[in-house]
């Protein structure tokens, strides 16, 4: 039985990860999108169990103590964490898992699951990113500046990722993420057990 | 300036490499298909400078002495070789290069250019391969048996390749080769120099 691929996806806030992931899932509905737990408040339209599991700070801390998280991190004042059990089950069944996660979390996942494949999504430029954040209209200018600072800091971590995808258009970026997943499924260590006479 | 990818493609005789490559080139006409030199006689329909450079045994040996080949090998009584100069020029210009080559040659290319990415194309089964070879109608049964033996021997080398593509349908196989090329173009070491703030 071949294991699935764990695809770790990071990218600056506002770069369009959500839209890219939605398109990837549309093309490959058999993928499992890992749902993180968070203590931050839901944004308008976000659904519990779909975008995140929204849980209290207290509940989050209990789960930390139980060792339930593959990784967790505090980010802009809130906890974000990834439950390990479900991911491992899916991978064992040969299902590819998509995990959207910020850079600190990704570093921890790479440490604990070195077989994970990681992708960093970048905007065409920081200027473009600033425009997109302003266009979203959900953040104050101060918050936007803070996000841009974070983006510049995070850019230093890109070298630790396996792949870089530039979100010039959603179609193009989604197509590249899909190609990375397809290529990963063709890797010799993944496929060799199915091959006759090897 | 980012370098191109050298994609090394091997597969058993009769597996359909030519058809897959034709489809890949149709979708990505900017690819450069490396043309090998050989001392074997052209098959019906094969064109000098397109399928191979068909040269004499004497000429081939002169080029060996001059060190012009990235690799060369004798195979079923004929020489096959890859000229190094053109490939290096294309890669330096950022052009992806496709190199169809048998397993011994591929091993030498990997040795001399470890950055090459290698793909082995397999038939769905050996039985299917035998049927395809018979269907081609160009070889005697004895020759077909010899090719099948070679295919079984070559299967032992698959583990040295980066990727395996199963030629169940040409469309599907070509799509996987294209995905491998696209993914390769997204690799961090390839793209990081274009990224702002890294």
Short mmCIF file of C-alpha atoms in Angstrom, two decimals:
data_model
loop_
_atom_site.label_atom_id
_atom_site.label_comp_id
_atom_site.label_asym_id
_atom_site.label_seq_id
_atom_site.Cartn_x
_atom_site.Cartn_y
_atom_site.Cartn_z
CA UNK A 1 0.00 0.00 0.00
CA UNK A 2 1.42 3.35 -1.02
CA UNK A 3 1.19 6.21 1.39
CA UNK A 4 -0.33 9.53 0.49
CA UNK A 5 1.60 12.77 0.18
CA UNK A 6 1.40 15.39 2.91
CA UNK A 7 1.52 18.71 1.05
CA UNK A 8 2.30 21.61 3.37
CA UNK A 9 1.19 24.96 1.99
CA UNK A 10 2.29 28.32 3.37
CA UNK A 11 2.16 31.85 2.09
CA UNK A 12 1.87 35.40 3.27
CA UNK A 13 -1.46 36.52 4.65
CA UNK A 14 -3.54 37.92 1.78
CA UNK A 15 -1.64 36.11 -0.96
CA UNK A 16 -4.74 34.11 -1.93
CA UNK A 17 -4.03 30.68 -0.43
CA UNK A 18 -7.73 30.03 0.23
CA UNK A 19 -8.77 30.66 -3.37
CA UNK A 20 -5.95 28.52 -4.73
CA UNK A 21 -6.81 25.67 -2.36
CA UNK A 22 -10.49 25.87 -3.34
CA UNK A 23 -9.54 25.46 -7.00
CA UNK A 24 -7.13 22.60 -6.26
CA UNK A 25 -9.87 20.78 -4.32
CA UNK A 26 -12.33 21.30 -7.15
CA UNK A 27 -9.94 19.54 -9.56
CA UNK A 28 -8.92 16.84 -7.09
CA UNK A 29 -11.92 16.27 -4.80
CA UNK A 30 -10.31 13.08 -3.43
CA UNK A 31 -7.76 15.24 -1.58
CA UNK A 32 -8.20 15.71 2.15
CA UNK A 33 -7.84 19.29 3.35
CA UNK A 34 -6.57 19.25 6.90
CA UNK A 35 -8.66 21.50 9.11
CA UNK A 36 -6.71 23.33 11.81
CA UNK A 37 -7.85 24.30 15.25
CA UNK A 38 -7.66 27.96 16.19
CA UNK A 39 -8.57 30.26 19.04
CA UNK A 40 -9.11 33.25 16.76
CA UNK A 41 -12.61 34.51 16.03
CA UNK A 42 -14.24 33.37 12.78
CA UNK A 43 -14.22 35.91 9.93
CA UNK A 44 -17.51 36.60 8.18
CA UNK A 45 -18.45 33.53 6.14
CA UNK A 46 -16.04 31.15 7.87
CA UNK A 47 -17.61 27.91 9.02
CA UNK A 48 -16.55 25.79 12.00
CA UNK A 49 -15.16 22.44 10.87
CA UNK A 50 -14.66 23.72 7.32
CA UNK A 51 -12.27 26.67 7.54
CA UNK A 52 -11.09 25.93 11.08
CA UNK A 53 -12.23 24.22 14.21
CA UNK A 54 -12.85 27.31 16.32
CA UNK A 55 -12.12 26.37 19.92
CA UNK A 56 -11.54 28.24 23.16
CA UNK A 57 -8.09 29.04 24.54
CA UNK A 58 -8.76 26.71 27.44
CA UNK A 59 -9.72 23.77 25.20
CA UNK A 60 -6.64 24.45 23.06
CA UNK A 61 -4.35 24.30 26.08
CA UNK A 62 -5.89 21.02 27.24
CA UNK A 63 -5.16 19.50 23.81
CA UNK A 64 -1.57 20.77 23.92
CA UNK A 65 -1.11 18.97 27.22
CA UNK A 66 -2.55 15.76 25.74
CA UNK A 67 0.03 15.98 22.90
CA UNK A 68 -2.69 15.95 20.23
CA UNK A 69 -1.04 18.49 17.95
CA UNK A 70 1.42 17.70 15.17
CA UNK A 71 2.36 21.32 15.65
CA UNK A 72 0.88 24.41 17.18
CA UNK A 73 1.92 28.04 17.30
CA UNK A 74 0.83 31.38 18.60
CA UNK A 75 0.43 33.90 15.80
CA UNK A 76 -0.80 37.49 16.06
CA UNK A 77 -2.09 36.67 19.53
CA UNK A 78 -3.98 33.48 18.66
CA UNK A 79 -3.24 29.77 18.78
CA UNK A 80 -3.27 27.65 15.62
CA UNK A 81 -2.73 23.90 15.71
CA UNK A 82 -2.87 20.76 13.57
CA UNK A 83 -4.30 17.52 14.90
CA UNK A 84 -1.96 14.66 14.05
CA UNK A 85 -4.26 11.61 14.25
CA UNK A 86 -6.50 12.34 11.28
CA UNK A 87 -3.57 13.26 9.01
CA UNK A 88 -1.71 10.03 9.73
CA UNK A 89 -4.84 7.95 9.12
CA UNK A 90 -5.45 9.55 5.72
CA UNK A 91 -1.83 9.17 4.62
CA UNK A 92 -1.82 5.49 5.61
CA UNK A 93 -4.88 4.96 3.41
CA UNK A 94 -3.02 6.49 0.46
CA UNK A 95 -4.95 9.75 0.54
CA UNK A 96 -3.05 12.96 -0.24
CA UNK A 97 -3.42 15.56 2.49
CA UNK A 98 -3.27 19.32 2.01
CA UNK A 99 -2.19 21.29 5.06
CA UNK A 100 -2.32 25.09 5.03
CA UNK A 101 -0.07 26.38 7.75
CA UNK A 102 2.10 29.38 8.63
CA UNK A 103 5.89 29.23 8.51
CA UNK A 104 6.59 28.31 12.12
CA UNK A 105 4.09 25.46 11.96
CA UNK A 106 5.51 24.29 8.64
CA UNK A 107 9.00 24.14 10.15
CA UNK A 108 7.71 21.89 12.92
CA UNK A 109 5.84 19.64 10.48
CA UNK A 110 8.99 19.24 8.37
CA UNK A 111 10.87 18.28 11.54
CA UNK A 112 8.37 15.63 12.60
CA UNK A 113 7.41 14.40 9.14
CA UNK A 114 10.43 14.87 6.85
CA UNK A 115 8.58 13.11 4.03
CA UNK A 116 6.18 16.09 3.81
CA UNK A 117 6.41 18.20 0.66
CA UNK A 118 6.25 21.93 1.24
CA UNK A 119 5.11 24.76 -1.01
CA UNK A 120 5.39 28.48 -0.36
CA UNK A 121 2.98 30.74 -2.23
CA UNK A 122 4.27 34.23 -2.96
CA UNK A 123 2.56 37.28 -4.44
CA UNK A 124 4.01 38.67 -7.69
CA UNK A 125 5.44 41.51 -5.50
CA UNK A 126 5.03 43.06 -2.04
CA UNK A 127 3.31 46.04 -3.67
CA UNK A 128 0.75 43.71 -5.20
CA UNK A 129 0.28 42.06 -1.79
CA UNK A 130 -0.38 45.44 -0.13
CA UNK A 131 -3.00 46.20 -2.78
CA UNK A 132 -4.70 42.84 -2.24
CA UNK A 133 -4.78 43.29 1.54
CA UNK A 134 -6.32 46.76 1.12
CA UNK A 135 -8.77 45.41 -1.46
CA UNK A 136 -9.96 42.75 0.98
CA UNK A 137 -11.24 45.56 3.19
CA UNK A 138 -11.21 43.53 6.42
CA UNK A 139 -8.12 45.04 8.06
CA UNK A 140 -7.14 48.49 9.31
CA UNK A 141 -4.13 50.18 7.70
CA UNK A 142 -2.14 49.46 10.87
CA UNK A 143 -2.97 45.77 10.66
CA UNK A 144 -2.09 45.74 6.96
CA UNK A 145 1.33 47.25 7.73
CA UNK A 146 1.84 44.58 10.37
CA UNK A 147 0.91 41.85 7.90
CA UNK A 148 3.34 43.28 5.33
CA UNK A 149 6.14 43.29 7.91
CA UNK A 150 5.30 39.69 8.72
CA UNK A 151 5.34 38.84 5.00
CA UNK A 152 8.81 40.33 4.60
CA UNK A 153 10.05 38.43 7.64
CA UNK A 154 8.48 35.19 6.40
CA UNK A 155 10.12 35.57 3.01
CA UNK A 156 13.41 34.67 4.69
CA UNK A 157 12.00 31.20 5.38
CA UNK A 158 11.14 30.41 1.75
CA UNK A 159 14.49 28.71 1.22
CA UNK A 160 13.37 25.91 3.57
CA UNK A 161 10.43 25.00 1.33
CA UNK A 162 10.64 22.45 -1.50
CA UNK A 163 8.65 24.50 -4.00
CA UNK A 164 7.69 28.12 -4.69
CA UNK A 165 4.44 29.01 -6.44
CA UNK A 166 3.86 32.60 -7.59
CA UNK A 167 0.20 33.60 -7.41
CA UNK A 168 0.09 35.70 -10.58
CA UNK A 169 -3.30 34.26 -11.48
CA UNK A 170 -5.27 31.76 -9.39
CA UNK A 171 -5.58 29.39 -12.38
CA UNK A 172 -1.85 29.32 -12.93
CA UNK A 173 -0.99 28.94 -9.26
CA UNK A 174 -3.56 26.15 -8.75
CA UNK A 175 -2.23 24.38 -11.84
CA UNK A 176 1.29 24.44 -10.40
CA UNK A 177 0.15 23.08 -7.04
CA UNK A 178 -1.71 20.30 -8.88
CA UNK A 179 1.41 19.53 -10.94
CA UNK A 180 3.48 19.26 -7.76
CA UNK A 181 0.93 16.80 -6.33
CA UNK A 182 0.83 14.77 -9.56
CA UNK A 183 4.63 14.67 -9.79
CA UNK A 184 4.84 13.60 -6.16
CA UNK A 185 2.52 10.68 -6.91
CA UNK A 186 4.94 9.57 -9.66
CA UNK A 187 7.99 9.54 -7.39
CA UNK A 188 9.83 6.23 -7.56
CA UNK A 189 9.70 5.54 -3.82
CA UNK A 190 5.95 6.00 -3.99
CA UNK A 191 5.25 3.89 -7.08
CA UNK A 192 7.92 1.21 -7.24
CA UNK A 193 5.94 -1.32 -5.19
CA UNK A 194 3.26 -1.43 -7.90
CA UNK A 195 5.72 -2.22 -10.68
CA UNK A 196 6.07 -5.74 -12.05
CA UNK A 197 9.54 -7.30 -12.21
CA UNK A 198 11.35 -4.71 -10.11
CA UNK B 1 19.38 33.45 -14.75
CA UNK B 2 17.72 30.18 -13.88
CA UNK B 3 18.96 27.05 -15.55
CA UNK B 4 16.69 24.71 -17.44
CA UNK B 5 15.84 21.20 -16.31
CA UNK B 6 17.44 18.21 -17.98
CA UNK B 7 14.72 15.55 -18.03
CA UNK B 8 16.10 12.10 -18.76
CA UNK B 9 13.49 9.71 -20.11
CA UNK B 10 13.97 5.94 -20.33
CA UNK B 11 11.65 3.02 -20.87
CA UNK B 12 11.52 -0.41 -22.36
CA UNK B 13 11.60 -0.69 -26.12
CA UNK B 14 8.01 -0.65 -27.39
CA UNK B 15 6.56 1.05 -24.33
CA UNK B 16 5.55 4.11 -26.38
CA UNK B 17 8.19 6.68 -25.43
CA UNK B 18 8.07 8.30 -28.87
CA UNK B 19 4.32 8.90 -28.80
CA UNK B 20 4.46 10.29 -25.25
CA UNK B 21 7.33 12.63 -26.16
CA UNK B 22 5.46 13.85 -29.26
CA UNK B 23 2.48 14.77 -27.09
CA UNK B 24 4.66 16.47 -24.47
CA UNK B 25 6.33 18.56 -27.18
CA UNK B 26 2.97 19.52 -28.63
CA UNK B 27 1.92 20.95 -25.24
CA UNK B 28 5.30 22.52 -24.48
CA UNK B 29 6.84 23.46 -27.86
CA UNK B 30 9.51 25.55 -26.09
CA UNK B 31 11.14 22.31 -24.87
CA UNK B 32 14.28 21.15 -26.61
CA UNK B 33 14.33 17.46 -27.50
CA UNK B 34 17.91 16.24 -27.49
CA UNK B 35 18.69 14.30 -30.64
CA UNK B 36 21.07 11.36 -30.16
CA UNK B 37 23.63 10.00 -32.55
CA UNK B 38 23.39 6.35 -33.52
CA UNK B 39 25.04 3.88 -35.84
CA UNK B 40 21.87 1.81 -36.27
CA UNK B 41 19.95 1.93 -39.54
CA UNK B 42 16.93 4.27 -39.68
CA UNK B 43 13.53 2.58 -39.31
CA UNK B 44 10.87 3.39 -41.90
CA UNK B 45 9.73 6.97 -41.37
CA UNK B 46 12.67 8.00 -39.21
CA UNK B 47 14.37 11.21 -40.27
CA UNK B 48 18.04 12.13 -39.81
CA UNK B 49 18.41 15.05 -37.40
CA UNK B 50 14.88 14.55 -36.07
CA UNK B 51 14.75 11.03 -34.62
CA UNK B 52 18.50 10.52 -34.52
CA UNK B 53 21.62 11.70 -36.20
CA UNK B 54 22.44 8.56 -38.17
CA UNK B 55 26.21 8.37 -38.46
CA UNK B 56 28.73 5.69 -39.42
CA UNK B 57 30.58 3.54 -36.92
CA UNK B 58 33.82 5.20 -37.96
CA UNK B 59 32.47 8.74 -37.41
CA UNK B 60 31.06 7.67 -34.04
CA UNK B 61 34.44 6.35 -32.90
CA UNK B 62 36.15 9.59 -33.93
CA UNK B 63 33.68 11.56 -31.79
CA UNK B 64 34.26 9.23 -28.84
CA UNK B 65 37.98 9.95 -29.08
CA UNK B 66 37.27 13.71 -29.18
CA UNK B 67 35.24 13.37 -25.94
CA UNK B 68 32.13 14.87 -27.56
CA UNK B 69 29.64 12.57 -25.88
CA UNK B 70 27.96 13.19 -22.55
CA UNK B 71 27.48 9.43 -22.65
CA UNK B 72 27.53 6.70 -25.23
CA UNK B 73 26.76 3.01 -25.15
CA UNK B 74 26.63 -0.04 -27.37
CA UNK B 75 23.19 -1.57 -27.38
CA UNK B 76 21.96 -4.55 -29.42
CA UNK B 77 25.09 -4.19 -31.58
CA UNK B 78 24.84 -0.45 -32.26
CA UNK B 79 26.30 2.70 -30.77
CA UNK B 80 24.06 5.40 -29.26
CA UNK B 81 25.46 8.66 -27.92
CA UNK B 82 24.47 12.09 -26.65
CA UNK B 83 26.36 15.22 -27.62
CA UNK B 84 27.07 17.32 -24.55
CA UNK B 85 27.65 20.79 -26.01
CA UNK B 86 24.15 21.54 -27.25
CA UNK B 87 22.49 20.31 -24.04
CA UNK B 88 24.65 22.50 -21.82
CA UNK B 89 24.00 25.55 -24.01
CA UNK B 90 20.21 25.08 -23.82
CA UNK B 91 20.21 24.55 -20.04
CA UNK B 92 22.31 27.69 -19.52
CA UNK B 93 19.70 29.66 -21.47
CA UNK B 94 16.97 28.37 -19.14
CA UNK B 95 15.52 25.98 -21.72
CA UNK B 96 14.24 22.61 -20.47
CA UNK B 97 15.82 19.69 -22.31
CA UNK B 98 14.21 16.29 -22.88
CA UNK B 99 16.65 13.43 -23.35
CA UNK B 100 15.38 9.99 -24.35
CA UNK B 101 18.02 7.45 -23.48
CA UNK B 102 18.40 3.78 -22.49
CA UNK B 103 19.27 2.74 -18.95
CA UNK B 104 23.05 2.51 -19.28
CA UNK B 105 23.20 5.96 -20.84
CA UNK B 106 20.88 7.37 -18.19
CA UNK B 107 23.16 6.05 -15.45
CA UNK B 108 26.10 7.87 -17.03
CA UNK B 109 24.13 11.11 -17.41
CA UNK B 110 23.11 10.97 -13.73
CA UNK B 111 26.77 10.48 -12.83
CA UNK B 112 27.97 13.47 -14.87
CA UNK B 113 24.95 15.73 -14.31
CA UNK B 114 23.46 14.88 -10.90
CA UNK B 115 20.98 17.75 -11.27
CA UNK B 116 19.24 15.83 -14.08
CA UNK B 117 15.74 14.57 -13.31
CA UNK B 118 15.03 11.05 -14.52
CA UNK B 119 11.80 9.34 -15.48
CA UNK B 120 11.28 5.67 -16.31
CA UNK B 121 8.24 4.81 -18.43
CA UNK B 122 6.79 1.37 -17.82
CA UNK B 123 4.04 -0.54 -19.61
CA UNK B 124 0.98 -1.52 -17.55
CA UNK B 125 2.43 -5.10 -17.63
CA UNK B 126 5.00 -7.21 -19.48
CA UNK B 127 2.15 -9.02 -21.23
CA UNK B 128 0.84 -5.70 -22.53
CA UNK B 129 4.37 -4.83 -23.69
CA UNK B 130 4.66 -8.12 -25.63
CA UNK B 131 1.35 -7.37 -27.33
CA UNK B 132 2.48 -3.87 -28.27
CA UNK B 133 5.78 -5.14 -29.72
CA UNK B 134 3.92 -7.75 -31.79
CA UNK B 135 1.38 -5.16 -32.88
CA UNK B 136 4.15 -2.90 -34.16
CA UNK B 137 4.96 -5.61 -36.71
CA UNK B 138 8.57 -4.49 -37.26
CA UNK B 139 10.36 -7.26 -35.31
CA UNK B 140 10.64 -11.04 -35.62
CA UNK B 141 9.35 -13.15 -32.70
CA UNK B 142 12.98 -13.88 -31.78
CA UNK B 143 13.77 -10.18 -31.63
CA UNK B 144 10.61 -9.54 -29.60
CA UNK B 145 11.68 -12.19 -27.07
CA UNK B 146 15.08 -10.53 -26.86
CA UNK B 147 13.46 -7.13 -26.25
CA UNK B 148 11.26 -8.60 -23.51
CA UNK B 149 14.30 -10.12 -21.81
CA UNK B 150 15.99 -6.72 -21.99
CA UNK B 151 12.86 -5.09 -20.54
CA UNK B 152 12.89 -7.48 -17.58
CA UNK B 153 16.58 -6.83 -17.00
CA UNK B 154 16.09 -3.06 -17.28
CA UNK B 155 13.26 -3.14 -14.73
CA UNK B 156 15.92 -3.76 -12.07
CA UNK B 157 17.31 -0.27 -12.78
CA UNK B 158 14.02 1.56 -12.20
CA UNK B 159 14.91 2.20 -8.55
CA UNK B 160 17.67 4.57 -9.70
CA UNK B 161 15.19 6.88 -11.44
CA UNK B 162 13.47 9.81 -9.72
CA UNK B 163 10.03 9.15 -11.20
CA UNK B 164 8.00 6.30 -12.69
CA UNK B 165 5.32 6.93 -15.30
CA UNK B 166 2.97 4.08 -16.30
CA UNK B 167 1.91 4.29 -19.94
CA UNK B 168 -1.68 3.12 -19.50
CA UNK B 169 -2.88 5.75 -21.96
CA UNK B 170 -0.67 8.18 -23.87
CA UNK B 171 -2.73 11.15 -22.63
CA UNK B 172 -2.29 10.18 -19.01
CA UNK B 173 1.41 9.38 -19.33
CA UNK B 174 2.13 12.64 -21.20
CA UNK B 175 0.19 14.58 -18.57
CA UNK B 176 2.35 13.05 -15.83
CA UNK B 177 5.59 13.89 -17.66
CA UNK B 178 4.33 17.47 -18.10
CA UNK B 179 3.46 17.66 -14.38
CA UNK B 180 6.98 16.51 -13.49
CA UNK B 181 8.43 19.24 -15.70
CA UNK B 182 6.11 21.90 -14.26
CA UNK B 183 6.88 20.84 -10.69
CA UNK B 184 10.58 20.89 -11.45
CA UNK B 185 10.25 24.49 -12.65
CA UNK B 186 8.68 25.37 -9.26
CA UNK B 187 11.52 23.89 -7.21
CA UNK B 188 12.88 26.40 -4.70
CA UNK B 189 16.49 26.18 -5.87
CA UNK B 190 15.26 27.00 -9.35
CA UNK B 191 12.93 29.88 -8.50
CA UNK B 192 14.29 31.54 -5.37
CA UNK B 193 16.49 34.00 -7.28
CA UNK B 194 13.38 35.60 -8.82
CA UNK B 195 11.70 36.19 -5.46
CA UNK B 196 11.64 39.64 -3.85
CA UNK B 197 12.87 40.00 -0.26
CA UNK B 198 14.42 36.54 0.09
#
